[in-house]
Coordinates of C-alpha atoms in Angstrom, one line a residue:
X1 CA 1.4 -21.1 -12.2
X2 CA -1.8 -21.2 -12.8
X3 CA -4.2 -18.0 -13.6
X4 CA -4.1 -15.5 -10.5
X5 CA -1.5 -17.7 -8.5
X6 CA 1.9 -16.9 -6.9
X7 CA 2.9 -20.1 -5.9
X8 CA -0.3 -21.7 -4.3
X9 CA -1.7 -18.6 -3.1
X10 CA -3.9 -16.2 -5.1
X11 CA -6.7 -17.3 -6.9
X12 CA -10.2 -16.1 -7.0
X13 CA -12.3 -17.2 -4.1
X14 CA -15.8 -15.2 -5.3
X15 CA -19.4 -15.0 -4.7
X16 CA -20.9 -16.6 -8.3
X17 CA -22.5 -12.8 -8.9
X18 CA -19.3 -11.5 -9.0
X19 CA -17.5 -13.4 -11.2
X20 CA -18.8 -11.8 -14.3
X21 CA -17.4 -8.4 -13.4
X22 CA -13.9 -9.9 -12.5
X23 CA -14.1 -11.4 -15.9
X24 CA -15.0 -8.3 -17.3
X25 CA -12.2 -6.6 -15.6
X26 CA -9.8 -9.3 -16.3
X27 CA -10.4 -9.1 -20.2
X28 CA -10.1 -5.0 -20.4
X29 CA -7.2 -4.8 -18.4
X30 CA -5.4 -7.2 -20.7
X31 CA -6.6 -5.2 -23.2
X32 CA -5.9 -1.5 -21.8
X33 CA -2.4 -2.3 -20.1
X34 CA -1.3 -3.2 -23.9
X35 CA -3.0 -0.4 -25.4
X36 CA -0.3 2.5 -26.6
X37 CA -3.3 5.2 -26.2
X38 CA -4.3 4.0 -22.6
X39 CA -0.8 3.6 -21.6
X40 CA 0.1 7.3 -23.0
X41 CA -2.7 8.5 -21.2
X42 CA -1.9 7.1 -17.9
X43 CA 2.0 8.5 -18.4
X44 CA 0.5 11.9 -18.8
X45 CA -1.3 12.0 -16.0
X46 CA 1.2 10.3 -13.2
X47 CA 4.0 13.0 -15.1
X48 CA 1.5 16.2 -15.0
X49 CA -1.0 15.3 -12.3
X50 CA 0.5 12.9 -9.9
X51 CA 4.4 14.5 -10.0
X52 CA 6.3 11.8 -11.5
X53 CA 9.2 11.0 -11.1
X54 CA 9.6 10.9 -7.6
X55 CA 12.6 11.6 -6.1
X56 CA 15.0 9.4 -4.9
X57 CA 16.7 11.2 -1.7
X58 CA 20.3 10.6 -0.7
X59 CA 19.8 11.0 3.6
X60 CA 22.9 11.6 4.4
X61 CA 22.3 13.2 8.0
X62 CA 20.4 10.0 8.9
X63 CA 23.1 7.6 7.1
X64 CA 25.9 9.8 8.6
X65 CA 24.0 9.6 12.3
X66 CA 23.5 5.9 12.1
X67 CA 26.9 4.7 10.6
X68 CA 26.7 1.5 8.0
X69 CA 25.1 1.8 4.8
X70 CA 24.2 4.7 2.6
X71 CA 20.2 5.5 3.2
X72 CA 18.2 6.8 0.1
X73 CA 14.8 7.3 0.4
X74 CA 12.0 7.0 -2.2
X75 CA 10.2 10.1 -2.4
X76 CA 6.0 9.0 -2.4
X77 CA 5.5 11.3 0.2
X78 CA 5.8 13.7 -2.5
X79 CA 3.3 12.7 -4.9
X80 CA 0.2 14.3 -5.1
X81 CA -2.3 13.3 -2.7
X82 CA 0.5 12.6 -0.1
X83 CA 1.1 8.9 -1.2
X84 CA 1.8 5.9 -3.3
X85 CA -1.9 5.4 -3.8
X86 CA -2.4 7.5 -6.3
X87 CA -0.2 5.5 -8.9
X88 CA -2.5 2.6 -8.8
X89 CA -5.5 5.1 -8.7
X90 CA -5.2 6.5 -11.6
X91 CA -4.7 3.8 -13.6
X92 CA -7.9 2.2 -12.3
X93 CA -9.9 4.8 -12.6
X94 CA -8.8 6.3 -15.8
X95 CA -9.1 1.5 -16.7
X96 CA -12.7 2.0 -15.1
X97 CA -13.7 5.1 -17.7
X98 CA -12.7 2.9 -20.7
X99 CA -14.7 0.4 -19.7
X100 CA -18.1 2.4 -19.5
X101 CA -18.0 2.7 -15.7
X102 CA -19.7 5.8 -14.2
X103 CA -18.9 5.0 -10.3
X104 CA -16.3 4.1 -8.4
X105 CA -16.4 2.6 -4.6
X106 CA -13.0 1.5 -2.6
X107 CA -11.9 0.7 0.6
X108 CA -9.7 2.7 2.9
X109 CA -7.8 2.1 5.9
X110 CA -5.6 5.2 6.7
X111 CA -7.8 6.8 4.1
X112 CA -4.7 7.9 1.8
X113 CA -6.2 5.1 -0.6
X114 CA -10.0 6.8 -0.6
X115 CA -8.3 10.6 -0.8
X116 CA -6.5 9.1 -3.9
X117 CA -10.1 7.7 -5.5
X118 CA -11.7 10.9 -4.8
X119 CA -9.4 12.9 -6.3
X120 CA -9.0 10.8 -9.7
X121 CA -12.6 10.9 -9.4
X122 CA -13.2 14.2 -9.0
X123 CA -10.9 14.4 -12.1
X124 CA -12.2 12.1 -14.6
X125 CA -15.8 13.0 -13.4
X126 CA -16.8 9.6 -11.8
X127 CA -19.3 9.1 -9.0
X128 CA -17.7 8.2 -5.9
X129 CA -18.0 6.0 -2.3
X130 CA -15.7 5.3 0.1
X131 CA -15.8 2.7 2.9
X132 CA -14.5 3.2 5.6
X133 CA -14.0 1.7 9.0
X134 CA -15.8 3.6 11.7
X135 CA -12.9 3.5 14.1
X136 CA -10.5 4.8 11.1
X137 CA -12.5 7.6 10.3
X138 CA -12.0 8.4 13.8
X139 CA -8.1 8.3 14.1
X140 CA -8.3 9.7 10.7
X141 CA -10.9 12.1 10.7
X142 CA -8.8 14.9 8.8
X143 CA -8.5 12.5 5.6
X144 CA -12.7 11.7 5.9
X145 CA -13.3 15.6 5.2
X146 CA -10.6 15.7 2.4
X147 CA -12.8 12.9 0.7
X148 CA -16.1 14.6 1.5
X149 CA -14.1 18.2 0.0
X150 CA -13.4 16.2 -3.1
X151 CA -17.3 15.4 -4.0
X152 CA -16.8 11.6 -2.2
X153 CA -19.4 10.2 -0.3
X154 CA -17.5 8.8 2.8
X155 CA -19.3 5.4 4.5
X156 CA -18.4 4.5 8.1
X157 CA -18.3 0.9 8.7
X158 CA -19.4 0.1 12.0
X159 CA -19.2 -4.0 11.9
X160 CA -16.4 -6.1 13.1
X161 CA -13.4 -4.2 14.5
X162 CA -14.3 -1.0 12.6
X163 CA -11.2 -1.2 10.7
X164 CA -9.7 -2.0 7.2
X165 CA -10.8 -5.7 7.3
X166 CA -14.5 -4.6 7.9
X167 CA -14.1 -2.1 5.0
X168 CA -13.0 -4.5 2.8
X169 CA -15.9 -6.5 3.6
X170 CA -18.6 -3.5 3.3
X171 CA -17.1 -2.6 -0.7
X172 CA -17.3 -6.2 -1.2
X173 CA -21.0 -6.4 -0.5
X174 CA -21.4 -3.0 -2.4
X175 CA -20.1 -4.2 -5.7
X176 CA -22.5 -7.5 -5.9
X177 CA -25.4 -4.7 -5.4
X178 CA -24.4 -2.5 -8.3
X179 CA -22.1 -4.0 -10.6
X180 CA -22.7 -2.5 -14.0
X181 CA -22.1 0.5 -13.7
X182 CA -19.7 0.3 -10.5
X183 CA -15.9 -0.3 -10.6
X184 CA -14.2 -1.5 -7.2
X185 CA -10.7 0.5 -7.0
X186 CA -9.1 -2.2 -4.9
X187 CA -6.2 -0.1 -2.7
X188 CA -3.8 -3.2 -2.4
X189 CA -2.2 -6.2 -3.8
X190 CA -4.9 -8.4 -2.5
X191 CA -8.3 -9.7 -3.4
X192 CA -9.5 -11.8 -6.1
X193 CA -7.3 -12.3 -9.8
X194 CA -6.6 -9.5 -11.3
X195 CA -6.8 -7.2 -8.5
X196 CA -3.0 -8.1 -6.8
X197 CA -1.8 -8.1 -10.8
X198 CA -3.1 -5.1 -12.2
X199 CA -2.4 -3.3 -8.4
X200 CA 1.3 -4.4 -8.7
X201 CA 1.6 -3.8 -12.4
X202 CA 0.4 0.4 -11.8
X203 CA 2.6 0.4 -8.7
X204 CA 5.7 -1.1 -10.3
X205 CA 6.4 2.3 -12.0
X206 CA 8.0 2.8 -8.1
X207 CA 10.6 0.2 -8.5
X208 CA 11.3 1.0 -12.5
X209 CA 12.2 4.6 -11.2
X210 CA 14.1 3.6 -8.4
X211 CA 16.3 1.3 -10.9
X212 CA 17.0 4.5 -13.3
X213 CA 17.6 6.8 -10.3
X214 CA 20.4 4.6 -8.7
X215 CA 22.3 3.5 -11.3
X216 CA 22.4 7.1 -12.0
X217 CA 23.4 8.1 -9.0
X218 CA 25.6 5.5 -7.5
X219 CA 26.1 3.1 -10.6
X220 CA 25.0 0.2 -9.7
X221 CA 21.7 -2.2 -7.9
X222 CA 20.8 -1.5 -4.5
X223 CA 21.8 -4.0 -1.9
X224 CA 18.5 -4.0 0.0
X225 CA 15.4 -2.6 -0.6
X226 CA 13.1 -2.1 2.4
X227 CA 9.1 -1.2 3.0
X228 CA 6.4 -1.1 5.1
X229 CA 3.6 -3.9 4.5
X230 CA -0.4 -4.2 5.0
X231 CA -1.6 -5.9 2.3
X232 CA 1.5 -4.9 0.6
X233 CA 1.4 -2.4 -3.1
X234 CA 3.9 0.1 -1.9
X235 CA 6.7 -3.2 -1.2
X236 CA 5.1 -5.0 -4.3
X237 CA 5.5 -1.6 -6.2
X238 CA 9.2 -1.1 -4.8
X239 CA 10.2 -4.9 -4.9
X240 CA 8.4 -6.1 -8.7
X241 CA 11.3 -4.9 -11.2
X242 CA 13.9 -6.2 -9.2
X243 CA 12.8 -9.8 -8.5
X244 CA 15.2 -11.6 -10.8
X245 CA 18.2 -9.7 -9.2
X246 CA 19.2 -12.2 -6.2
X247 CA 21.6 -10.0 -5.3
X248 CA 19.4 -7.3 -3.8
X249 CA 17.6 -8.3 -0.5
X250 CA 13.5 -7.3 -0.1
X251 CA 12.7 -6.4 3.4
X252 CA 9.2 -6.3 4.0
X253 CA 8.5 -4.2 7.7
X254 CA 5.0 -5.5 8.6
X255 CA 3.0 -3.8 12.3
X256 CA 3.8 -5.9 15.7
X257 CA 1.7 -3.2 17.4
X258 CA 2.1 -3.8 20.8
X259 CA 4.4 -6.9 20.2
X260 CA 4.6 -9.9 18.5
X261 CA 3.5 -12.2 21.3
X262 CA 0.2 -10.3 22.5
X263 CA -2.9 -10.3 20.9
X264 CA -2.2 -6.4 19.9
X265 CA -0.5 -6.9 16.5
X266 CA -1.1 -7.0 12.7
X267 CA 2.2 -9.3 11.8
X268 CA 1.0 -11.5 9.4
X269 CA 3.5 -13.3 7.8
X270 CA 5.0 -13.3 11.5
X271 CA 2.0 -15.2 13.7
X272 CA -0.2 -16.1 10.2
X273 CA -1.5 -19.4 9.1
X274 CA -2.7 -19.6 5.5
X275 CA -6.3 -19.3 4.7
X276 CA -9.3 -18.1 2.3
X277 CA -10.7 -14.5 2.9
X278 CA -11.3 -11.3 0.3
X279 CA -11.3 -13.6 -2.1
X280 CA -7.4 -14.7 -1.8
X281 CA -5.6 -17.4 -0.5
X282 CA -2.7 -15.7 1.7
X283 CA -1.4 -15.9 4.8
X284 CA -4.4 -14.5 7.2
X285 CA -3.9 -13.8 11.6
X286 CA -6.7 -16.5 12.7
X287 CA -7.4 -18.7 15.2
X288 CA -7.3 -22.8 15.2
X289 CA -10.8 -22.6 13.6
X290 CA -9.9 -20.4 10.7
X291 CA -11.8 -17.2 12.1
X292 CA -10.0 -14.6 11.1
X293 CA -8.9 -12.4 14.1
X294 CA -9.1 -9.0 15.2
X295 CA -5.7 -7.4 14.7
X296 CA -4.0 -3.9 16.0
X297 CA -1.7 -1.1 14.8
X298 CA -1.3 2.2 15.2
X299 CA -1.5 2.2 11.7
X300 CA -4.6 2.2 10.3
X301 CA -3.3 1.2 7.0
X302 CA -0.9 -1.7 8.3
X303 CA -4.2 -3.1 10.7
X304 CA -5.0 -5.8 7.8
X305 CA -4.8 -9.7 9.2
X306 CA -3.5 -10.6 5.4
X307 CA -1.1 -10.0 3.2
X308 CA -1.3 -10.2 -0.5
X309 CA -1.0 -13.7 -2.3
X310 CA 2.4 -12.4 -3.9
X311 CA 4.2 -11.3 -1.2
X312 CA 2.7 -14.9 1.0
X313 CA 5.0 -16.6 -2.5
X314 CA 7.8 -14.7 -2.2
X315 CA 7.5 -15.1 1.5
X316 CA 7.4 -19.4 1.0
X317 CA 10.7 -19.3 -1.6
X318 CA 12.8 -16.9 1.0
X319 CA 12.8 -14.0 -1.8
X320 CA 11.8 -11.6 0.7
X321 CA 11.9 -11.4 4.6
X322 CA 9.5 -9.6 6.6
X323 CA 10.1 -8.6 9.5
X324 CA 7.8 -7.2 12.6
X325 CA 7.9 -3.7 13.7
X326 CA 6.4 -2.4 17.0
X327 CA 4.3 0.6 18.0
X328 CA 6.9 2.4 19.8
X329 CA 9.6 1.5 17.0
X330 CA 7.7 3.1 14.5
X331 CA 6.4 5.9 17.0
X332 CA 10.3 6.8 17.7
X333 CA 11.1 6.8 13.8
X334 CA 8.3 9.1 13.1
X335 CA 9.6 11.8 15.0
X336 CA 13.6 11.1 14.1
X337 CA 13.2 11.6 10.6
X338 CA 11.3 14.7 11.4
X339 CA 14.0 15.9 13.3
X340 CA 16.8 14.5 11.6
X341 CA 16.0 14.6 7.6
X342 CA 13.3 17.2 8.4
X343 CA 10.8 14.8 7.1
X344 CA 7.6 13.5 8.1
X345 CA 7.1 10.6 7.2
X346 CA 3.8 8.3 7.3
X347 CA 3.1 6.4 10.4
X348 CA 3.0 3.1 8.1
X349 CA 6.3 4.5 6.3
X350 CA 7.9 5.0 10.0
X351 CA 8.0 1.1 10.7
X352 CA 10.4 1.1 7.2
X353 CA 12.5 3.8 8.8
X354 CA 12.4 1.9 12.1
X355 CA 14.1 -1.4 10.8
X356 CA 16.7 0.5 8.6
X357 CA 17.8 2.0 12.0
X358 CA 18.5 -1.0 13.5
X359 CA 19.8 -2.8 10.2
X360 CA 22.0 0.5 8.6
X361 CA 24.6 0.0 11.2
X362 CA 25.5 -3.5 10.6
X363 CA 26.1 -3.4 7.2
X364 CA 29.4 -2.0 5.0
X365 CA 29.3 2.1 4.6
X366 CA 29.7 1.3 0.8
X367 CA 26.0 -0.5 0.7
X368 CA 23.0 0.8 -0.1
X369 CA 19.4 0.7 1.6
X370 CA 16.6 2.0 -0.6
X371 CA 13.3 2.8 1.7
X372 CA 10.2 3.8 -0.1
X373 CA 8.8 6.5 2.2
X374 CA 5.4 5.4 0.8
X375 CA 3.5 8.7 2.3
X376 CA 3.8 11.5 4.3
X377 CA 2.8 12.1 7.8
X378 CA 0.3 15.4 7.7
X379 CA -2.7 12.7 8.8
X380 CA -1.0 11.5 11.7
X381 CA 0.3 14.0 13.5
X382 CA -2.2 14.5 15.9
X383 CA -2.6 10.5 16.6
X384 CA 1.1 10.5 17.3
X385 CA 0.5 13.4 19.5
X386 CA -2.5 11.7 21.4
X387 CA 0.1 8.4 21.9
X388 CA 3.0 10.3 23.4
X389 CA 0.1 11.6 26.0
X390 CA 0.1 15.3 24.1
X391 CA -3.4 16.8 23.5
X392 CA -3.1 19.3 20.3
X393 CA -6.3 21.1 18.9
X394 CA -7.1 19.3 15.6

């Protein structure tokens, strides 16, 4: 494999002016991540700051309700800052101190990823902007004044579809103007080499845990591990430590929107063909002439048209499935786990909970389903409201 591939995919696909600050980042990352210091550091803060370890629940009124296997969920929602983001954040930013940076800029779809970098930010005491699409900081508009409470400036992108795509695009552009003393805190497993390594390798702590917490609890490996996927670090994060055990399954739930077969859907790895774009090679949703196309979800942090060049490898060998997950599938788990586990889970978590549903019941009651609820569901109450034709007061 050569460096920054999984498979044929990955790679960096750059403008020249940014090469130099992906070698850079390349070079102090392989430095840091072996650094005992850095790597104490970063413990401390994901233990004190962040709330780690998280949980790993045993649902037993949902597993009892649904019959078949035993449900345990994976407790992100309970980090601080509401998400899995925050994992990968923290070692970026704390990665982007040590290397001299004094500002940090990231994308943000759902803007759980930007309320993550402002608030490492606002921490280590780093200059911050966030990018986000115009039409997100809409349906998100609660998470844009969390950012702006937290000292970030907030950017609405108003080309393309408005979305996470565009947003990419925008922090893109914003790195080649300021790259010396900027650091890009990439939210996924996507983008150029390193970015889907180091993102994996600070969101692997999620499947590590999850490991420990099983064994302890039930004795033995899971027998399927299931997530949501946009570009794809909470199922990367959840999936990494148990790739060489063929004996757990990796279910990846990506967002069919409005259904597979209309043009209202994010399902890449359902409807994709492989392409170039953000400086990957993935799987991408675009048309015969390679444009990439405009794509829809509910969620604004599954509405990606790619995936991440890892999960496009473990997509070609048959390690992991992904499967498509509409609107109303993931709308209808929202609120069931609300009223069933008296959790709320994240719209983007929901389409994980959707598929277990359907999945659950056809397997042994002596197997076990681990779901990483990768956030929690505060920041889309109101959208979920709006879609079942309810108008609450924000």
């Amino acid at each position: 494999m050569g460096k920054g591939r999984y498979g044929v995919h990955g790679g960096q696909y750059i403008p020249e002016m940014l090469m130099n600050a992906v070698i850079e980042l390349e070079q102090a990352y392989a430095h840091y991540s072996k650094d005992a210091r850095f790597c104490a550091e970063l413990d401390m803060l994901l233990r004190e700051y962040a709330g780690r370890p998280s949980l790993l629940y045993y649902a037993e009124k949902m597993t009892r309700d649904i019959g078949g296997a035993k449900v345990y969920l994976k407790r992100e929602d309970l980090n601080h800052t509401g998400s899995h983001k925050i994992n990968n954040v923290l070692g970026q930013t704390l990665l982007a101190k040590k290397m001299g940076k004094t500002r940090v800029i990231a994308e943000t779809g759902a803007g759980q990823h930007g309320v993550a970098t402002a608030t490492a930010a606002a921490l280590l005491g780093l200059e911050c902007e966030i990018f986000m699409g115009k039409e997100d900081t809409e349906r998100q508009s609660l998470n844009v004044y969390r950012m702006e409470l937290l000292g970030a400036k907030v950017h609405a992108v108003t080309s393309g579809t408005q979305t996470l795509k565009d947003a990419v695009n925008e922090t893109l552009r914003e790195w080649t103007r300021r790259i010396d003393d900027t650091h890009f805190v990439m939210g996924s497993v996507m983008g150029p080499h390193p970015f889907p390594q180091i993102v994996r390798d600070f969101q692997s702590v999620i499947g590590r845990e999850v490991r420990a917490q099983l064994l302890e609890k039930e004795g033995r490996l899971p027998d399927m591990l299931v997530a949501c996927v946009g570009g794809g670090s909470n199922a990367m994060g959840l999936f990494y430590d148990f790739l060489g055990d063929e004996s757990v399954r990796l279910i990846g739930c990506e967002a069919a929107g409005r259904g597979v077969d209309t043009d209202k859907n994010a399902a890449t790895l359902t409807n994709g063909t492989p392409g170039i774009f953000h400086g990957m090679k993935s799987y991408f949703c675009q048309d015969a002439s390679g444009q990439i196309a405009s794509v829809y979800s509910i969620s604004a942090g599954l509405d990606y048209p790619g995936i991440g060049p890892e999960h496009a490898h473990l997509f070609d060998t048959g390690r992991a499935q992904y499967v498509p997950v509409t609107d109303d599938e993931a709308v209808d788990a929202f609120a069931y786990l609300a009223r069933t586990e008296g959790i709320i889970p994240a719209i983007e978590s929901a389409h994980a909970i959707a598929y277990v549903r359907k999945i659950a019941p056809e397997m042994a009651k002596d197997a076990l389903i681990v779901v990483n609820l990768s956030g929690r569901g505060d920041k889309d109450v109101a959208a979920i409201a709006r879609y079942r034709g309810v108008d609450i007061n924000e």
